[in-house]
Amino acid sequence: MGRGDLTNAEWGRLESFLPPGGARGGRWSDHRRVINGVLYRVRTGVQWRDLPERFGPWETVYKRHRRWSADGTWTMLLSRIQAAEDAAGQIDWDVSVDSTAVRAHQHAAGARKATARGPSKGDRWGDEPGRSGVEETDGPAEGSGQIGECLGRSRGGFTTKIHLAADGRCRPLALVLTPGHYGDGPQLERVLEQVSVPRIGVGRPRTRPDHVLADKAYTSRKNRRYLRRRGIRHTIPERLDQQRHRKNRGSRGGRPTGFDSERYKKRNTVERAINRLKGFRAVATRYEKRAYIYLGTVTLAALVIWLRT
């Protein structure tokens, strides 16, 4: 076992959730070896062609990662591990929200503007023989061009922004990608809507945190109304200009927002979760042209964090 590969205990937690062998006429390459190959690339950031030979053909490793990023397999594995942790009472539901900008490498530019395509005749879309007839697209897209692929120009240059919610143990609960110039505040609702931890057995997934902590970027009235409507207690500081505007309006300005400075200190958990994510070099710098593949890379890094915390 190489450094960074799945341990026997980690593999034991994932093995039962993985897809079964290939369809008639083909079979999957060994799941554990291929996943270790993807982990090696996510951890080191090397080009796919430079993967060590012990992981098998690099095309197999890349196509498995692309396929599982498109069909939601990485997201499903993350949800299953989160469900097991929640059933054991190991999730701290004091959730912190923040974002981080990721510099996009020059190789991340230049994706085709077509939003989706299926495998053409004779195209080996899958990584195993006999899988070319599977109806798949090039992944979920919200549009064409740089904005559709979550790329934009910001102060940091050519960037993508990762918005995330982290539990009290510095583990990502939800992930959202936007272009780098998008603001943080408008994404709060979208991030919290992604929080969904399934129950083991019967019951609907848990989607509501006990408490939400965020910095001044999220202090808009819209965000506070959204949190009140869902019955979520929150600790978000008020900006000075908002305080002045409220005081200038007198009684029409409403009551001051509540703020617990001691509880707000716990917001560092999301900063530490970001540091853990950026310990993976393929997360700290975006090399993928397609947003859904990069989201799969970030989701896999989050999955490893959950397995090893």
Short mmCIF file of C-alpha atoms in Angstrom, two decimals:
data_model
loop_
_atom_site.label_atom_id
_atom_site.label_comp_id
_atom_site.label_asym_id
_atom_site.label_seq_id
_atom_site.Cartn_x
_atom_site.Cartn_y
_atom_site.Cartn_z
CA MET A 1 0.00 0.00 0.00
CA GLY A 2 1.41 3.35 -1.01
CA ARG A 3 1.31 6.54 1.02
CA GLY A 4 -2.12 8.09 0.68
CA ASP A 5 -3.83 4.89 -0.52
CA LEU A 6 -6.98 3.62 1.15
CA THR A 7 -6.30 1.59 4.26
CA ASN A 8 -8.07 -1.73 4.80
CA ALA A 9 -10.44 -0.08 7.28
CA GLU A 10 -11.29 2.75 4.86
CA TRP A 11 -11.77 0.32 1.99
CA GLY A 12 -14.05 -1.79 4.17
CA ARG A 13 -16.32 1.20 4.75
CA LEU A 14 -16.58 1.97 1.01
CA GLU A 15 -16.60 -1.46 -0.63
CA SER A 16 -20.26 -2.31 -0.04
CA PHE A 17 -21.44 1.00 -1.56
CA LEU A 18 -19.52 0.74 -4.83
CA PRO A 19 -21.24 -0.19 -8.12
CA PRO A 20 -21.21 -3.91 -8.98
CA GLY A 21 -19.18 -5.34 -11.85
CA GLY A 22 -19.66 -4.19 -15.42
CA ALA A 23 -22.66 -5.03 -17.58
CA ARG A 24 -22.83 -7.98 -19.97
CA GLY A 25 -19.85 -8.02 -22.30
CA GLY A 26 -17.45 -6.23 -19.98
CA ARG A 27 -16.25 -5.88 -16.42
CA TRP A 28 -14.85 -3.18 -14.16
CA SER A 29 -11.17 -2.95 -13.43
CA ASP A 30 -10.41 -3.45 -9.73
CA HIS A 31 -12.21 -0.68 -7.85
CA ARG A 32 -9.64 -0.33 -5.09
CA ARG A 33 -6.69 0.06 -7.44
CA VAL A 34 -8.48 2.60 -9.60
CA ILE A 35 -9.72 4.65 -6.63
CA ASN A 36 -6.19 4.70 -5.23
CA GLY A 37 -5.04 6.00 -8.61
CA VAL A 38 -7.59 8.81 -8.51
CA LEU A 39 -6.58 9.60 -4.91
CA TYR A 40 -2.92 9.77 -5.96
CA ARG A 41 -3.73 12.30 -8.64
CA VAL A 42 -6.01 14.37 -6.36
CA ARG A 43 -3.35 14.42 -3.64
CA THR A 44 -0.36 15.25 -5.86
CA GLY A 45 -1.92 17.13 -8.78
CA VAL A 46 0.12 15.28 -11.41
CA GLN A 47 -1.09 14.96 -14.97
CA TRP A 48 -3.18 11.88 -15.59
CA ARG A 49 -0.62 10.51 -18.04
CA ASP A 50 2.03 10.59 -15.30
CA LEU A 51 0.24 8.21 -12.92
CA PRO A 52 2.50 5.39 -11.69
CA GLU A 53 2.05 2.08 -13.48
CA ARG A 54 0.91 0.31 -10.30
CA PHE A 55 -2.53 1.94 -10.77
CA GLY A 56 -3.00 0.43 -14.23
CA PRO A 57 -3.69 2.32 -17.46
CA TRP A 58 -4.13 6.03 -16.81
CA GLU A 59 -7.07 6.17 -19.23
CA THR A 60 -8.99 3.73 -17.02
CA VAL A 61 -8.37 5.82 -13.91
CA TYR A 62 -9.31 9.08 -15.62
CA LYS A 63 -12.46 7.73 -17.26
CA ARG A 64 -13.65 6.15 -14.01
CA HIS A 65 -13.22 9.50 -12.26
CA ARG A 66 -15.01 11.32 -15.08
CA ARG A 67 -17.87 8.82 -15.10
CA TRP A 68 -18.36 8.86 -11.33
CA SER A 69 -18.20 12.66 -11.28
CA ALA A 70 -20.96 12.82 -13.89
CA ASP A 71 -23.31 10.18 -12.47
CA GLY A 72 -22.96 11.27 -8.83
CA THR A 73 -21.13 8.21 -7.49
CA TRP A 74 -18.63 10.31 -5.50
CA THR A 75 -21.51 12.32 -4.03
CA MET A 76 -23.35 9.10 -3.15
CA LEU A 77 -20.31 7.69 -1.33
CA LEU A 78 -19.91 10.93 0.62
CA SER A 79 -23.60 10.82 1.62
CA ARG A 80 -23.33 7.20 2.80
CA ILE A 81 -20.34 7.98 5.01
CA GLN A 82 -22.07 11.07 6.40
CA ALA A 83 -25.16 8.96 7.16
CA ALA A 84 -23.08 6.44 9.11
CA GLU A 85 -21.42 9.24 11.09
CA ASP A 86 -24.77 10.87 11.86
CA ALA A 87 -26.24 7.55 13.02
CA ALA A 88 -23.32 7.21 15.43
CA GLY A 89 -23.88 10.75 16.72
CA GLN A 90 -20.52 11.93 15.38
CA ILE A 91 -21.72 15.03 13.47
CA ASP A 92 -21.66 18.41 15.21
CA TRP A 93 -24.60 20.27 13.66
CA ASP A 94 -23.24 23.73 14.47
CA VAL A 95 -22.56 24.46 10.80
CA SER A 96 -20.23 27.18 9.49
CA VAL A 97 -20.44 28.59 5.95
CA ASP A 98 -17.70 30.29 3.93
CA SER A 99 -15.97 30.21 0.55
CA THR A 100 -12.50 30.09 -0.91
CA ALA A 101 -11.12 31.11 -4.30
CA VAL A 102 -9.10 28.57 -6.26
CA ARG A 103 -6.71 29.67 -8.98
CA ALA A 104 -7.44 27.97 -12.28
CA HIS A 105 -4.47 26.69 -14.25
CA GLN A 106 -4.20 27.79 -17.88
CA HIS A 107 -5.08 24.22 -18.89
CA ALA A 108 -8.54 24.69 -17.31
CA ALA A 109 -9.52 27.08 -20.10
CA GLY A 110 -10.70 26.13 -23.56
CA ALA A 111 -13.54 23.68 -22.89
CA ARG A 112 -15.95 23.19 -25.76
CA LYS A 113 -19.04 25.37 -25.52
CA ALA A 114 -21.43 22.50 -26.20
CA THR A 115 -23.16 21.76 -22.89
CA ALA A 116 -23.64 18.03 -23.32
CA ARG A 117 -23.11 15.15 -25.70
CA GLY A 118 -23.65 11.42 -25.75
CA PRO A 119 -21.17 8.76 -26.85
CA SER A 120 -20.89 8.63 -30.61
CA LYS A 121 -20.88 5.39 -32.60
CA GLY A 122 -17.77 3.43 -31.74
CA ASP A 123 -16.79 5.84 -28.97
CA ARG A 124 -15.44 4.02 -25.91
CA TRP A 125 -17.02 6.39 -23.42
CA GLY A 126 -16.55 4.01 -20.51
CA ASP A 127 -13.32 2.60 -19.15
CA GLU A 128 -14.31 -1.03 -19.70
CA PRO A 129 -15.05 -2.99 -22.89
CA GLY A 130 -18.68 -3.18 -23.87
CA ARG A 131 -19.75 0.04 -22.14
CA SER A 132 -19.90 2.29 -25.21
CA GLY A 133 -23.68 2.03 -25.56
CA VAL A 134 -24.45 3.58 -22.17
CA GLU A 135 -26.42 6.82 -22.51
CA GLU A 136 -24.37 9.45 -20.73
CA THR A 137 -23.77 13.16 -21.14
CA ASP A 138 -20.67 15.19 -20.64
CA GLY A 139 -21.92 16.08 -17.18
CA PRO A 140 -24.35 18.60 -15.71
CA ALA A 141 -23.88 22.11 -17.06
CA GLU A 142 -25.53 25.42 -16.24
CA GLY A 143 -24.61 27.07 -19.49
CA SER A 144 -21.78 27.37 -21.96
CA GLY A 145 -18.50 29.22 -21.86
CA GLN A 146 -16.50 30.18 -18.80
CA ILE A 147 -19.49 31.04 -16.61
CA GLY A 148 -21.11 27.67 -17.28
CA GLU A 149 -17.87 25.96 -16.28
CA CYS A 150 -17.59 28.05 -13.08
CA LEU A 151 -14.61 30.10 -14.24
CA GLY A 152 -14.33 33.86 -13.83
CA ARG A 153 -12.00 36.80 -13.36
CA SER A 154 -11.50 38.12 -9.84
CA ARG A 155 -8.77 39.85 -7.87
CA GLY A 156 -7.02 36.51 -7.69
CA GLY A 157 -7.01 36.19 -11.46
CA PHE A 158 -8.64 33.32 -13.36
CA THR A 159 -10.47 31.56 -10.54
CA THR A 160 -13.22 29.24 -9.38
CA LYS A 161 -14.87 29.72 -6.00
CA ILE A 162 -15.77 26.83 -3.68
CA HIS A 163 -18.65 27.58 -1.30
CA LEU A 164 -19.03 25.08 1.50
CA ALA A 165 -20.76 24.30 4.76
CA ALA A 166 -18.68 22.49 7.40
CA ASP A 167 -19.77 20.73 10.56
CA GLY A 168 -18.23 21.42 13.97
CA ARG A 169 -15.50 18.84 13.35
CA CYS A 170 -14.12 20.63 10.26
CA ARG A 171 -15.66 18.29 7.68
CA PRO A 172 -17.45 19.52 4.54
CA LEU A 173 -21.20 18.87 4.58
CA ALA A 174 -22.08 20.59 1.28
CA LEU A 175 -20.15 21.96 -1.70
CA VAL A 176 -21.12 24.46 -4.41
CA LEU A 177 -18.99 25.84 -7.27
CA THR A 178 -19.34 29.29 -8.83
CA PRO A 179 -17.13 31.53 -10.99
CA GLY A 180 -14.47 33.32 -8.98
CA HIS A 181 -16.09 36.76 -9.16
CA TYR A 182 -19.39 35.68 -7.60
CA GLY A 183 -20.20 37.04 -4.16
CA ASP A 184 -20.54 34.92 -1.03
CA GLY A 185 -23.82 36.21 0.40
CA PRO A 186 -26.11 35.23 -2.49
CA GLN A 187 -24.87 31.63 -2.27
CA LEU A 188 -25.87 30.97 1.37
CA GLU A 189 -29.28 29.59 0.51
CA ARG A 190 -27.87 27.44 -2.27
CA VAL A 191 -25.19 25.97 0.00
CA LEU A 192 -27.59 25.15 2.83
CA GLU A 193 -30.04 23.56 0.39
CA GLN A 194 -27.25 21.11 -0.47
CA VAL A 195 -26.99 19.90 3.13
CA SER A 196 -28.77 16.53 3.11
CA VAL A 197 -27.58 13.67 5.31
CA PRO A 198 -29.61 10.46 4.77
CA ARG A 199 -30.97 8.41 7.67
CA ILE A 200 -29.92 4.81 8.10
CA GLY A 201 -33.23 2.98 7.92
CA VAL A 202 -36.47 4.90 7.61
CA GLY A 203 -36.88 8.65 7.74
CA ARG A 204 -36.19 11.65 5.58
CA PRO A 205 -32.65 13.03 5.26
CA ARG A 206 -31.59 15.63 7.80
CA THR A 207 -31.33 19.00 6.11
CA ARG A 208 -31.55 21.55 8.94
CA PRO A 209 -28.52 22.46 11.08
CA ASP A 210 -28.86 23.29 14.76
CA HIS A 211 -27.03 26.58 14.26
CA VAL A 212 -25.37 28.44 11.38
CA LEU A 213 -22.31 30.66 11.71
CA ALA A 214 -21.06 32.96 8.95
CA ASP A 215 -19.07 36.16 8.53
CA LYS A 216 -20.24 39.64 7.48
CA ALA A 217 -20.44 38.69 3.82
CA TYR A 218 -23.64 36.77 4.61
CA THR A 219 -25.40 39.43 6.68
CA SER A 220 -28.07 40.47 4.16
CA ARG A 221 -31.72 40.72 5.15
CA LYS A 222 -32.61 38.11 2.57
CA ASN A 223 -30.30 35.57 4.21
CA ARG A 224 -31.64 36.31 7.69
CA ARG A 225 -35.24 35.96 6.47
CA TYR A 226 -34.36 32.63 4.85
CA LEU A 227 -32.81 31.31 8.07
CA ARG A 228 -35.76 32.48 10.18
CA ARG A 229 -38.21 30.91 7.76
CA ARG A 230 -36.48 27.55 8.16
CA GLY A 231 -36.24 27.94 11.93
CA ILE A 232 -32.43 27.91 11.92
CA ARG A 233 -30.70 29.86 14.66
CA HIS A 234 -27.72 31.81 13.38
CA THR A 235 -24.78 33.95 14.44
CA ILE A 236 -23.83 36.46 11.75
CA PRO A 237 -22.25 39.85 12.57
CA GLU A 238 -23.86 43.01 11.22
CA ARG A 239 -21.83 45.34 9.01
CA LEU A 240 -21.23 48.90 10.24
CA ASP A 241 -23.07 50.48 7.32
CA GLN A 242 -26.11 48.32 8.06
CA GLN A 243 -26.00 49.39 11.71
CA ARG A 244 -25.89 53.08 10.73
CA HIS A 245 -28.72 52.65 8.24
CA ARG A 246 -30.88 50.90 10.84
CA LYS A 247 -30.23 53.59 13.47
CA ASN A 248 -30.94 56.39 10.99
CA ARG A 249 -34.38 54.94 10.33
CA GLY A 250 -35.25 55.06 14.02
CA SER A 251 -38.12 52.83 15.06
CA ARG A 252 -38.66 51.81 11.44
CA GLY A 253 -35.19 50.28 11.34
CA GLY A 254 -36.24 47.32 13.45
CA ARG A 255 -34.51 45.65 16.35
CA PRO A 256 -30.75 45.04 16.46
CA THR A 257 -29.68 41.60 15.30
CA GLY A 258 -28.61 39.20 18.01
CA PHE A 259 -24.94 38.27 18.08
CA ASP A 260 -23.13 35.80 20.36
CA SER A 261 -19.43 36.69 20.22
CA GLU A 262 -18.39 33.57 22.14
CA ARG A 263 -20.25 31.22 19.83
CA TYR A 264 -18.92 33.09 16.80
CA LYS A 265 -15.41 31.94 17.72
CA LYS A 266 -16.42 28.49 16.53
CA ARG A 267 -16.61 29.75 12.95
CA ASN A 268 -12.94 28.84 12.52
CA THR A 269 -14.10 25.29 11.79
CA VAL A 270 -14.95 26.17 8.20
CA GLU A 271 -11.55 27.83 7.73
CA ARG A 272 -9.88 24.66 8.95
CA ALA A 273 -12.06 22.57 6.64
CA ILE A 274 -10.90 24.74 3.71
CA ASN A 275 -7.28 24.20 4.76
CA ARG A 276 -7.86 20.45 4.77
CA LEU A 277 -9.37 20.56 1.29
CA LYS A 278 -6.53 22.64 -0.09
CA GLY A 279 -4.05 20.10 1.26
CA PHE A 280 -5.02 18.18 -1.90
CA ARG A 281 -3.09 19.84 -4.71
CA ALA A 282 -5.65 19.07 -7.41
CA VAL A 283 -8.16 21.00 -5.27
CA ALA A 284 -5.87 23.93 -4.43
CA THR A 285 -5.31 24.50 -8.17
CA ARG A 286 -7.98 23.72 -10.73
CA TYR A 287 -6.72 21.83 -13.76
CA GLU A 288 -10.04 20.44 -15.07
CA LYS A 289 -11.81 22.15 -17.95
CA ARG A 290 -15.22 20.85 -16.92
CA ALA A 291 -16.82 22.06 -13.71
CA TYR A 292 -18.51 18.73 -12.94
CA ILE A 293 -15.17 16.90 -13.02
CA TYR A 294 -13.58 19.47 -10.72
CA LEU A 295 -16.57 19.17 -8.38
CA GLY A 296 -15.99 15.42 -8.38
CA THR A 297 -12.36 16.05 -7.42
CA VAL A 298 -13.39 18.29 -4.52
CA THR A 299 -16.06 15.79 -3.42
CA LEU A 300 -13.52 12.97 -3.37
CA ALA A 301 -11.18 15.09 -1.24
CA ALA A 302 -14.08 15.74 1.16
CA LEU A 303 -14.82 12.00 1.25
CA VAL A 304 -11.23 11.25 2.27
CA ILE A 305 -11.46 13.88 5.02
CA TRP A 306 -14.56 12.18 6.39
CA LEU A 307 -12.93 8.74 6.23
CA ARG A 308 -9.80 9.91 8.06
CA THR A 309 -11.29 12.18 10.73
#
